Coordinates of C-alpha atoms in Angstrom, one line a residue:
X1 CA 75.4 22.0 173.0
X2 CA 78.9 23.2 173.7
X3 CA 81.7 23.9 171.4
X4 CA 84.1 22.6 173.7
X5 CA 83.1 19.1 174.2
X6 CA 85.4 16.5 173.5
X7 CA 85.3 12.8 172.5
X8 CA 86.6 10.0 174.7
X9 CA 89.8 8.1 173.6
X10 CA 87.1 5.5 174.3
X11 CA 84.7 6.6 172.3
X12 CA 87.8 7.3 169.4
X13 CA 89.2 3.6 169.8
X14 CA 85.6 2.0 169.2
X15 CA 85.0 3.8 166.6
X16 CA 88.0 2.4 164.3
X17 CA 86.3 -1.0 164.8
X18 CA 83.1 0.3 163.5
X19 CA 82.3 -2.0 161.0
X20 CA 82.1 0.0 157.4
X21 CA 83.6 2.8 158.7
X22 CA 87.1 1.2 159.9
X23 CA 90.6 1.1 158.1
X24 CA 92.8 -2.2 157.7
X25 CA 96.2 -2.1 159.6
X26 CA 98.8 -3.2 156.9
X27 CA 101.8 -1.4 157.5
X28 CA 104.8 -1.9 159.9
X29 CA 108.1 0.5 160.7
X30 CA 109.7 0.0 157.5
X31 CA 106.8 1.6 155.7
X32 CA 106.3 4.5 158.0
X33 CA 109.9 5.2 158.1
X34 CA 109.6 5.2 154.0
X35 CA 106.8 7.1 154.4
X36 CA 108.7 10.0 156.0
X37 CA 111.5 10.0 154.1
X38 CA 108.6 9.8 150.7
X39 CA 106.9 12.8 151.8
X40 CA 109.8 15.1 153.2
X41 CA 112.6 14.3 150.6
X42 CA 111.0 16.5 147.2
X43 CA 112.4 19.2 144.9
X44 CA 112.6 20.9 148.0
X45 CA 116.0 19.1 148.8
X46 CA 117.3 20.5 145.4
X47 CA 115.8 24.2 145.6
X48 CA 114.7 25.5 148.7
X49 CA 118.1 25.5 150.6
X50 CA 119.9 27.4 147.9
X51 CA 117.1 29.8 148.1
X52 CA 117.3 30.1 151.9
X53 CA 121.5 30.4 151.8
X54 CA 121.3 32.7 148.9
X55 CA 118.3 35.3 150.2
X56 CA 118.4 34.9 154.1
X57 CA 121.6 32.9 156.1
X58 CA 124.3 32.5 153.9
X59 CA 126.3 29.6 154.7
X60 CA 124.2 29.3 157.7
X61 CA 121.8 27.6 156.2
X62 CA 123.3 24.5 157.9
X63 CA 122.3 25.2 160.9
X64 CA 119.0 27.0 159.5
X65 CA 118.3 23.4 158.7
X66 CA 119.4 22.0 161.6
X67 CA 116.8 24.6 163.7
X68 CA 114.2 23.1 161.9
X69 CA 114.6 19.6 162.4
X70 CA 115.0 20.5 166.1
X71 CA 111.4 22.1 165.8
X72 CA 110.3 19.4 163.8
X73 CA 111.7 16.5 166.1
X74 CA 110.1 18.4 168.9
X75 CA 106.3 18.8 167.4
X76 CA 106.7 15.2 166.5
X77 CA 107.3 13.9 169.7
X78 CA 104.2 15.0 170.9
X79 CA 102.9 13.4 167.6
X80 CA 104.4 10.0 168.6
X81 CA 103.2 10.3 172.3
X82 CA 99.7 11.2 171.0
X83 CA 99.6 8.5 168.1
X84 CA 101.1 5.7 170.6
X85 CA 98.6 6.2 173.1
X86 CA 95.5 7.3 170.5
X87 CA 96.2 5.2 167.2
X88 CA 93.5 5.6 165.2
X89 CA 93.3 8.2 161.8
X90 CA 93.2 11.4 161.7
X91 CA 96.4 12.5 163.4
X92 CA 96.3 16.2 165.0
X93 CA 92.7 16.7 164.3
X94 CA 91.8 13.4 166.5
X95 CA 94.2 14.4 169.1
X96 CA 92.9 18.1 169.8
X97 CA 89.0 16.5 169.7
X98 CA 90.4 14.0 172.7
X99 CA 92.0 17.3 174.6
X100 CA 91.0 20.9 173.9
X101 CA 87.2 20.3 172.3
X102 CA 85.5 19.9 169.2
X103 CA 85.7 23.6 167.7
X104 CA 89.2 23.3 168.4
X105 CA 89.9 20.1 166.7
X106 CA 87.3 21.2 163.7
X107 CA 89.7 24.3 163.0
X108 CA 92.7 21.8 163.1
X109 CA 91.2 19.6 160.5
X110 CA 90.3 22.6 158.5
X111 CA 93.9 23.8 158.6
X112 CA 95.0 19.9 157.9
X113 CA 93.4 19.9 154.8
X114 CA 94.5 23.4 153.7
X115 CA 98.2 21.9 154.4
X116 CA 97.5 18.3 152.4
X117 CA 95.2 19.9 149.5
X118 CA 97.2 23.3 149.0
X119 CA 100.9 20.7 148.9
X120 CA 99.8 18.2 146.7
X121 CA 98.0 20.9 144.1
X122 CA 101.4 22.6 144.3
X123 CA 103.4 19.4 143.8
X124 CA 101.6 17.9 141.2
X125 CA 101.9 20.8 139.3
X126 CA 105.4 21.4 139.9
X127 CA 105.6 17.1 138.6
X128 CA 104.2 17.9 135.3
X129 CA 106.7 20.8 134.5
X130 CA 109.9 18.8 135.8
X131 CA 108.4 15.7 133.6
X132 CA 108.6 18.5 130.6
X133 CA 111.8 19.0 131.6
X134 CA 113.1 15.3 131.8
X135 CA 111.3 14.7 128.3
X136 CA 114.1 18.0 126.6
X137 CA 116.8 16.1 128.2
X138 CA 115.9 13.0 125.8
X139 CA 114.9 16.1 123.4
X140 CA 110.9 14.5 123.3
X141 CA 109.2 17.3 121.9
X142 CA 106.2 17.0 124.5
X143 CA 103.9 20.2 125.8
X144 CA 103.2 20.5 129.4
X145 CA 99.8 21.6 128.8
X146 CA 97.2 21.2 126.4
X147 CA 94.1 23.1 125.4
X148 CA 91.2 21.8 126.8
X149 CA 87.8 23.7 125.9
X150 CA 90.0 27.0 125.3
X151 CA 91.8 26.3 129.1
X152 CA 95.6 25.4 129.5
X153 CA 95.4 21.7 131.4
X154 CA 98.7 20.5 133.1
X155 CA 97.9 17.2 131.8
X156 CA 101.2 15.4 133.9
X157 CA 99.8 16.7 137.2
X158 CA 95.9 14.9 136.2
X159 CA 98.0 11.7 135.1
X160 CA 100.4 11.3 138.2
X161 CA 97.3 12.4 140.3
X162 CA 94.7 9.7 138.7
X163 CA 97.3 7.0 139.4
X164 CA 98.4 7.3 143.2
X165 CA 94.5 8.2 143.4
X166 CA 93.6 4.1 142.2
X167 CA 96.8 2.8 143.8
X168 CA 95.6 4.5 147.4
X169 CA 91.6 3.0 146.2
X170 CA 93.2 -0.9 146.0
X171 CA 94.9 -0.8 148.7
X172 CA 97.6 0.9 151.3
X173 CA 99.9 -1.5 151.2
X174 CA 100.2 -1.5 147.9
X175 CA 100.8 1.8 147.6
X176 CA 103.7 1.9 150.2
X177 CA 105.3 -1.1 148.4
X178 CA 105.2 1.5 145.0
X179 CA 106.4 4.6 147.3
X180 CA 109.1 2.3 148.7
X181 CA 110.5 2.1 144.9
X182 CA 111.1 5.5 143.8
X183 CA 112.0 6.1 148.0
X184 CA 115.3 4.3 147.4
X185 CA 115.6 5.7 144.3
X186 CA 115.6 9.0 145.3
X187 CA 117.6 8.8 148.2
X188 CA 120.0 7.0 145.8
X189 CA 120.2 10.3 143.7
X190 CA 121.0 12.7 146.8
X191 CA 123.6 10.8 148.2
X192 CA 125.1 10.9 144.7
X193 CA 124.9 14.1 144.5
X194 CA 126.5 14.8 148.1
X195 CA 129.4 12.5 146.9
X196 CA 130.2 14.3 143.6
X197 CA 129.3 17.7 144.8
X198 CA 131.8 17.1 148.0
X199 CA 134.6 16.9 145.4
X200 CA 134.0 20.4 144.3
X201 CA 133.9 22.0 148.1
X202 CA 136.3 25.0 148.7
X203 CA 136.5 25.7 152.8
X204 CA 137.0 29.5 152.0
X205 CA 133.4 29.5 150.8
X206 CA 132.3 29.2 154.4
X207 CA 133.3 31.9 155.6
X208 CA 131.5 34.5 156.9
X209 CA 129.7 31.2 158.3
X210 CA 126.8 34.0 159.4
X211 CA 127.3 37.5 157.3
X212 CA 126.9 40.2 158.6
X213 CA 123.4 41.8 158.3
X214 CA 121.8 43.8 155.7
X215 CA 118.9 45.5 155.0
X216 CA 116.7 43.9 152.3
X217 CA 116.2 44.7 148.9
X218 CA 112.9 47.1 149.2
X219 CA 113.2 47.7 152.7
X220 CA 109.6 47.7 154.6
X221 CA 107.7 49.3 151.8
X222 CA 105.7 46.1 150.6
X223 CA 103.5 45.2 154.1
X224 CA 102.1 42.4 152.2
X225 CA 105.7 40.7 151.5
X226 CA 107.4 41.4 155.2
X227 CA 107.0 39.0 157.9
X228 CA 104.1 39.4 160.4
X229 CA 106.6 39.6 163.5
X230 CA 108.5 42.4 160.7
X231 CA 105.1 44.2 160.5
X232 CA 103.9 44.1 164.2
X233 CA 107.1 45.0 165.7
X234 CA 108.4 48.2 163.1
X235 CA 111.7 45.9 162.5
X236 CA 112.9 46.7 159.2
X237 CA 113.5 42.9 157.1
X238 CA 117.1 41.9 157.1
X239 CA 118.9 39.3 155.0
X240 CA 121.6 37.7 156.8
X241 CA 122.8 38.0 160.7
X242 CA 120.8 36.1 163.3
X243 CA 117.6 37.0 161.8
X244 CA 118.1 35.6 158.6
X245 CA 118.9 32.7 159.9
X246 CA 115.8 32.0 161.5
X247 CA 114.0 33.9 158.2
X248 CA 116.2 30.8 156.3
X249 CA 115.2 28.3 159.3
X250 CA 111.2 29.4 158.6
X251 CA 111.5 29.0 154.8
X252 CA 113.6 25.3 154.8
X253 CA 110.8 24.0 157.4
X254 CA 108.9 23.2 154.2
X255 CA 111.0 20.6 154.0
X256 CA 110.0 19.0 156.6
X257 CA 106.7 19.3 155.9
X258 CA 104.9 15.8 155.8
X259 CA 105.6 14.0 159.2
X260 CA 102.8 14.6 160.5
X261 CA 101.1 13.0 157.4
X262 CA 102.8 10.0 158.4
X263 CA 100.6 9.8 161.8
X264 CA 97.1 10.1 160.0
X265 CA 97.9 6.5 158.8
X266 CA 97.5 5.4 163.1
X267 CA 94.3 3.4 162.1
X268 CA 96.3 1.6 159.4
X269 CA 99.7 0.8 161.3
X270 CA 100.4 -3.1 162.8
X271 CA 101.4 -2.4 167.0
X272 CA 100.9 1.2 166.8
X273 CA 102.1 1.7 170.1
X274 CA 105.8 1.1 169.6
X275 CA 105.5 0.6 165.4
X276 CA 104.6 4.3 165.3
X277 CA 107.5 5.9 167.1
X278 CA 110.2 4.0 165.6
X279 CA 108.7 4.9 161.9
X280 CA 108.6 8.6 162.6
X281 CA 112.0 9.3 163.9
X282 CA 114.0 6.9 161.9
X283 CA 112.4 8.8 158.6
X284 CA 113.1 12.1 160.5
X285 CA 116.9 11.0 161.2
X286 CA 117.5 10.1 157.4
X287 CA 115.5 13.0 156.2
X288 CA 117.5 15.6 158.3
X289 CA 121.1 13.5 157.3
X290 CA 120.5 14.4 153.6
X291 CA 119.7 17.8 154.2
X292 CA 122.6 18.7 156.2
X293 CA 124.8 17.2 153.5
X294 CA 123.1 18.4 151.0
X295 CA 123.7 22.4 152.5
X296 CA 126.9 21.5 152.8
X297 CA 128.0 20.8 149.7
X298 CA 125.9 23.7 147.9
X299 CA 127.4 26.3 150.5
X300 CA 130.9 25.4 149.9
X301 CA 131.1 24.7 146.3
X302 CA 130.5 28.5 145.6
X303 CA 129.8 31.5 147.6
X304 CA 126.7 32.4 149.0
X305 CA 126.5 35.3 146.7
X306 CA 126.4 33.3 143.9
X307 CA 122.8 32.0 144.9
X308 CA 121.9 35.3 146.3
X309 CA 122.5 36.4 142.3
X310 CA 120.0 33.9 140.5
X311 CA 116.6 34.1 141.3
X312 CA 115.6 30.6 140.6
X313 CA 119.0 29.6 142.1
X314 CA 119.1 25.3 142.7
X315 CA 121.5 22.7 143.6
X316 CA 121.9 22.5 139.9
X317 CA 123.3 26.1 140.1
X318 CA 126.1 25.3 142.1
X319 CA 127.2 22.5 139.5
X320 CA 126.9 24.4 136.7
X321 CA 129.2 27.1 138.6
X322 CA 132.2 24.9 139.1
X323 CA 131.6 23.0 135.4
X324 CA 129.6 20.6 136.1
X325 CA 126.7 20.9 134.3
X326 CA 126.1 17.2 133.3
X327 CA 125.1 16.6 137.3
X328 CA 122.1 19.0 136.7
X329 CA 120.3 16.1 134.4
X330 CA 120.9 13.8 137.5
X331 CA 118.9 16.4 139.6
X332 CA 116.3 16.8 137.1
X333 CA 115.9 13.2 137.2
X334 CA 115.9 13.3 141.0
X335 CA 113.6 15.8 141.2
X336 CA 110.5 14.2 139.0
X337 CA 111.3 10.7 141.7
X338 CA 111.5 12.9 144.6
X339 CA 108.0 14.7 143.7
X340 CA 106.5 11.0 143.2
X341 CA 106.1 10.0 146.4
X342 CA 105.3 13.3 148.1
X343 CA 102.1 13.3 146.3
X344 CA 100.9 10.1 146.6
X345 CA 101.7 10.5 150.6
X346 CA 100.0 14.3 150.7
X347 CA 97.0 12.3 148.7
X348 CA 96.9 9.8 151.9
X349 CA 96.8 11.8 154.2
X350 CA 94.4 14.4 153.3
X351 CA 91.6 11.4 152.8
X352 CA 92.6 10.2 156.5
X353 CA 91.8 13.2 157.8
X354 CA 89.1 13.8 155.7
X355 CA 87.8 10.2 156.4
X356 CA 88.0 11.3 160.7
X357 CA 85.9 14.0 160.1
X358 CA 83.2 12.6 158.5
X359 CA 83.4 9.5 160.6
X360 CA 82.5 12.1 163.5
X361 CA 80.0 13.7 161.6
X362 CA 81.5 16.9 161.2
X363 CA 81.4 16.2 157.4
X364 CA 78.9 14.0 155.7
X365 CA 78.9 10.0 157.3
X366 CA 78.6 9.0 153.8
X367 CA 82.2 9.8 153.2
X368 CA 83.8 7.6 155.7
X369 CA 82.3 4.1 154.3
X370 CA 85.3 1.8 153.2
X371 CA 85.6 -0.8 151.5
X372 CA 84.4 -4.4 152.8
X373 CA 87.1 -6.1 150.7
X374 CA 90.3 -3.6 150.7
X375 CA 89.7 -1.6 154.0
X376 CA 89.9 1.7 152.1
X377 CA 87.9 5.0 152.2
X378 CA 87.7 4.7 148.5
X379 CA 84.7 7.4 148.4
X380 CA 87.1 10.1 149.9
X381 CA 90.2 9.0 148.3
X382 CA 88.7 9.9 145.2
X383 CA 87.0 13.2 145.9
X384 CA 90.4 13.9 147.4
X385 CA 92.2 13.3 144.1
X386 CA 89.5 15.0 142.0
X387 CA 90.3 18.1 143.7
X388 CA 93.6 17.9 143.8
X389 CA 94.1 17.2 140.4
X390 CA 91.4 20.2 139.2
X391 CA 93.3 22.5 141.1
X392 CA 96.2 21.7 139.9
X393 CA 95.5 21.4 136.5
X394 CA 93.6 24.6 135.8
X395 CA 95.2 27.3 138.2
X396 CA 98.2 29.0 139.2
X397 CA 99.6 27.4 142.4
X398 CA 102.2 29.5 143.2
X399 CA 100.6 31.5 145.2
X400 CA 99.4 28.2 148.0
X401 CA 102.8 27.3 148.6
X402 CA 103.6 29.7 152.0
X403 CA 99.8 28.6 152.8
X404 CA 101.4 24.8 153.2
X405 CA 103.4 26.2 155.9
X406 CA 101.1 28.4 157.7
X407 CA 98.5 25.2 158.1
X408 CA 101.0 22.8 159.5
X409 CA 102.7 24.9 162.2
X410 CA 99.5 25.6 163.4
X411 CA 98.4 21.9 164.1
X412 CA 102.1 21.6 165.6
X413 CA 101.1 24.3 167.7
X414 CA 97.6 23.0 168.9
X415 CA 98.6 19.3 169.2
X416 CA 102.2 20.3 171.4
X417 CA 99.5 22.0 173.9
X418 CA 97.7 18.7 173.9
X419 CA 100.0 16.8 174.9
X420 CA 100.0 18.9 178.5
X421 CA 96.5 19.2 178.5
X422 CA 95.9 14.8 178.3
X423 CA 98.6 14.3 180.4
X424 CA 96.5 16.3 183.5
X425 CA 93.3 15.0 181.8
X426 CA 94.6 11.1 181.4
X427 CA 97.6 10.1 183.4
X428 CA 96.3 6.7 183.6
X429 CA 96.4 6.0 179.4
X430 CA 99.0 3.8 179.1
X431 CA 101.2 5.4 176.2
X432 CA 104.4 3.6 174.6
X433 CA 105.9 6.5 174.3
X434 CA 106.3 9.9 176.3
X435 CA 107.7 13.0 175.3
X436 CA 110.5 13.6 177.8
X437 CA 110.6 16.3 180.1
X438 CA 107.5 17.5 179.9
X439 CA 105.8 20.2 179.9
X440 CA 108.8 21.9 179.2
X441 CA 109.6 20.3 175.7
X442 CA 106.0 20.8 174.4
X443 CA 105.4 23.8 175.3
X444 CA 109.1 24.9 173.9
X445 CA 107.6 23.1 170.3
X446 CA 104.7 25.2 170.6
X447 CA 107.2 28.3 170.8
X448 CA 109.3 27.3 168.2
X449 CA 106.6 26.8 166.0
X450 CA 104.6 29.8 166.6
X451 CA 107.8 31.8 166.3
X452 CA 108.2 30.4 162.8
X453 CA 104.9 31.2 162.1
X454 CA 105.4 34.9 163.2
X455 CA 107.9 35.0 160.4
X456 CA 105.7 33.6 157.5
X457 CA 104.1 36.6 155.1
X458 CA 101.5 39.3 156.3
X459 CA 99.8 38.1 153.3
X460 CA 99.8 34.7 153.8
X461 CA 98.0 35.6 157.5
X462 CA 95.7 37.4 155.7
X463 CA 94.5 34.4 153.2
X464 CA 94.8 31.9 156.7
X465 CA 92.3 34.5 158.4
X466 CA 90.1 34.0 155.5
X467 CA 90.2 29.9 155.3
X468 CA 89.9 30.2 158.8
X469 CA 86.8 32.5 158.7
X470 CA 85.1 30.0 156.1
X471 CA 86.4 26.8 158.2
X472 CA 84.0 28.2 161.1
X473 CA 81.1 29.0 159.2
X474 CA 81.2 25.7 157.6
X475 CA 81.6 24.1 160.6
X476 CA 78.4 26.5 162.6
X477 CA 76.6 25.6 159.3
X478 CA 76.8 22.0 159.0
X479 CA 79.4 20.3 161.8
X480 CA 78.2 21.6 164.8
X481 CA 74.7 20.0 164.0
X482 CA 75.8 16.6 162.7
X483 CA 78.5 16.0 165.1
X484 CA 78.4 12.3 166.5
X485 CA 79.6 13.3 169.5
X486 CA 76.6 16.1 169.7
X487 CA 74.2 14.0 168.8
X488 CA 74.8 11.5 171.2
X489 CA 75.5 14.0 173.8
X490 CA 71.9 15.6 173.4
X491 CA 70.3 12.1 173.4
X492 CA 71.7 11.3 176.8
X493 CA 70.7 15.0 178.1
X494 CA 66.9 14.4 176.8
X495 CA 67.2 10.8 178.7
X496 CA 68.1 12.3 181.2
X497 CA 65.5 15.1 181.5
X498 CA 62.7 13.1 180.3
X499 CA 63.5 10.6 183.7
X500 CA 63.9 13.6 185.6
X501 CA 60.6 14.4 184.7
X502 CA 59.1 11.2 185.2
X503 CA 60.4 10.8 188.5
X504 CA 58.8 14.2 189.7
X505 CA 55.2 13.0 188.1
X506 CA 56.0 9.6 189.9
X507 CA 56.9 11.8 193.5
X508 CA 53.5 14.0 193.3
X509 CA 51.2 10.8 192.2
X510 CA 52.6 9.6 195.2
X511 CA 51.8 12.4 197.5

């Protein structure tokens, strides 16, 4: 049977009804919105903008920022469109099955749970070395590993893991209502910080708004650590200028990472149709508000050259610079809150979309059974956190992080072509939201997105090529055989030959 064939919206919508293998809709605007803000707003807010201002736009970064959320808002209005008018889990996956065929949408999934695994590894790994760090400010003599047969375990990562993994098991609800906590809290913490840091601003240190070009340090030698577009086109890599402010705009997109999480929860939303859309862009709004304020104030409380110095340069750098060092234990503390909530959202979403596939039979069935009582995919959820917590827990992560990146542009890409390709295919779907002028507006998201992608690592194309490569055989191996959709597919074919033939015995009995 054909790679290409795709499943109904029909066929989609009756099958989050399908008793065992459906989710419970708990949750309204207010947690979607929460959810957003949850999974966007991490240490990220604190680190990667002073890394992006120091190494690639200077103070530029503001509107490095502002790029991003313009691609982001984009790619997510073909989310909303797509969610609105299909609302049931799985999120990009589910929508490229519905439009541009099953191998398609397999690869998507495959590249959905490289994202959601790869980002919550990395993040609950980085929540166990900022919880070391929170226990020297109250000078708790605490490791933040221990020896476990002879191996260094991250204990705070399997701790933080193990608990969103039972919270997500008892219930989604619950979970948001835990998320919405330490959500306001956090949020609390960075507009503190944009407060206090705003008193410290000096106007001169915006200017040159956009610095003039330079080569950077080590030139093109390293292949592996230059951009793919760098590679393909001979351009030698340049800090600063127009360049490095897109380079800055591709590296502070991770911090927008996570929106997309937000629509694998469809199945699980109250009104989808118009609860959905309002969620996503009012977490987007906030989300993009802090950030903006938050590269303002680090851009003009000190030079640019002052994070270009520090390797490991952080909000926190800029207030110890201008003597305010006490603000750094504030950040700490907002850092360990901020990194809460990401993982327990990362954690969600990776068992949605896990849960799709294996509804579809691209994965095992037996994965997709919830729970009678609670609604959950409590089988999933906790394979989910298992790996998650292994992986973070016994290796170095440092080297998945670009690899978050990498996996979500590329469903941005496939699912803004989607939106096109249902709107020929299905005019008549009624849809509570539309992305405006389309197909312009998509098909500019799927630009902007691949562009950003074109200016990730050659290296981190290389290990994509390789998930990729395993992704198909997995799916040749074992998908392609069990698929649903397949299996129903050849049923009706051999109906349909087997009265074929019937009907010709019938005809020459007859003659």
């Amino acid at each position: 049977m054909s790679v290409w064939r795709t499943k109904s919206i029909e066929a989609s919508m009756a099958d989050s009804l399908e008793k065992g293998h459906s989710l419970k809709r708990t949750l309204g605007t207010w947690d979607l919105m929460i959810m957003g803000v949850a999974v966007a707003v991490g240490a990220g807010i604190f680190s990667v903008g002073a890394k992006a201002a120091g190494s690639y736009a200077g103070p530029s970064v503001t509107l490095a920022f502002l790029l991003a959320a313009v691609t982001c808002a984009l790619a997510i209005m073909c989310y909303a469109e797509f969610a609105s008018a299909v609302p049931v889990a799985g999120s990009a996956y589910t929508f490229t099955y519905a439009t541009l065929g099953e191998l398609l949408a397999w690869i998507i999934g495959w590249d959905l749970i490289l994202e959601m695994l790869t980002a919550a590894a990395v993040i609950a790994k980085y929540w166990g070395i900022y919880l070391s760090e929170v226990f020297e400010l109250w000078n708790w003599d605490v490791p933040a590993t221990i020896a476990v047969f002879g191996l260094q375990v991250s204990w705070g990562a399997f701790v933080i893991v193990a608990i969103f993994t039972t919270l997500l098991v008892l219930g989604t609800k619950l979970s948001a209502r835990v998320a919405s906590i330490f959500t306001i809290l956090k949020v609390a913490i960075v507009v503190f910080v944009i407060v206090v840091g705003a008193f410290f601003i000096n106007p001169k240190n915006y200017t040159p708004f956009i610095p003039e070009a330079v080569p950077s340090a080590g030139g093109d030698g390293d292949v592996w650590m230059q951009s793919l577009f760098s590679f393909m086109t001979g351009a030698q890599p340049a800090q600063y200028g127009l360049f490095g402010l897109l380079a800055g705009a591709s590296l502070v997109f991770f911090a927008f990472i996570g929106f997309d999480v937000v629509a694998t929860s469809a199945e699980e939303v109250k009104n989808p149709q118009t609860t959905l859309p309002r969620g996503i862009f009012a977490g987007l709004a906030i989300v993009t508000v802090l950030y903006l304020g938050v590269s303002l104030v680090l851009t003009g409380m000190v030079p640019y050259t002052v994070l270009a110095d520090d390797p490991n340069a952080s909000l926190a750098t800029a207030f110890v610079s201008v003597g305010a060092g006490w603000a750094a234990q504030v950040i700490s503390v907002g850092i360990l809150v901020g990194l809460t909530t990401v993982i327990m959202v990362l954690l969600l979403g990776l068992s949605r979309v896990l849960f799709a596939m294996s509804r579809d039979g691209l994965l095992p069935r037996g994965l997709s059974v919830t729970s009678s009582k609670r609604g959950t995919p409590a089988r999933v959820q906790i394979i989910s956190g298992a790996a998650v917590a292994l992986i973070a827990g016994f290796t170095d992560v440092g080297v998945l992080e670009e690899m978050i990146n990498i996996g979500t542009l590329s469903a941005f890409v496939l699912v803004s072509i989607a939106v096109v390709v249902l709107r020929k295919k299905r005019p008549d779907l009624p849809r509570a939201f539309k992305v405006p002028f389309s197909p312009f507006l998509p098909i500019l998201s799927a630009a902007l997105c691949f562009w950003l992608m074109l200016n990730l690592t050659t290296l981190t194309w290389v290990r994509f090529a390789v998930w990729l490569a395993i992704g198909i055989a997995v799916y040749f191996l074992y998908g392609r055989r069990h698929s649903v959709v397949g299996i129903e597919a050849k049923r009706v074919f051999d109906e349909t030959l087997r009265d074929e033939v019937i009907a010709e015995e019938k005809a020459a009995l007859g003659k």
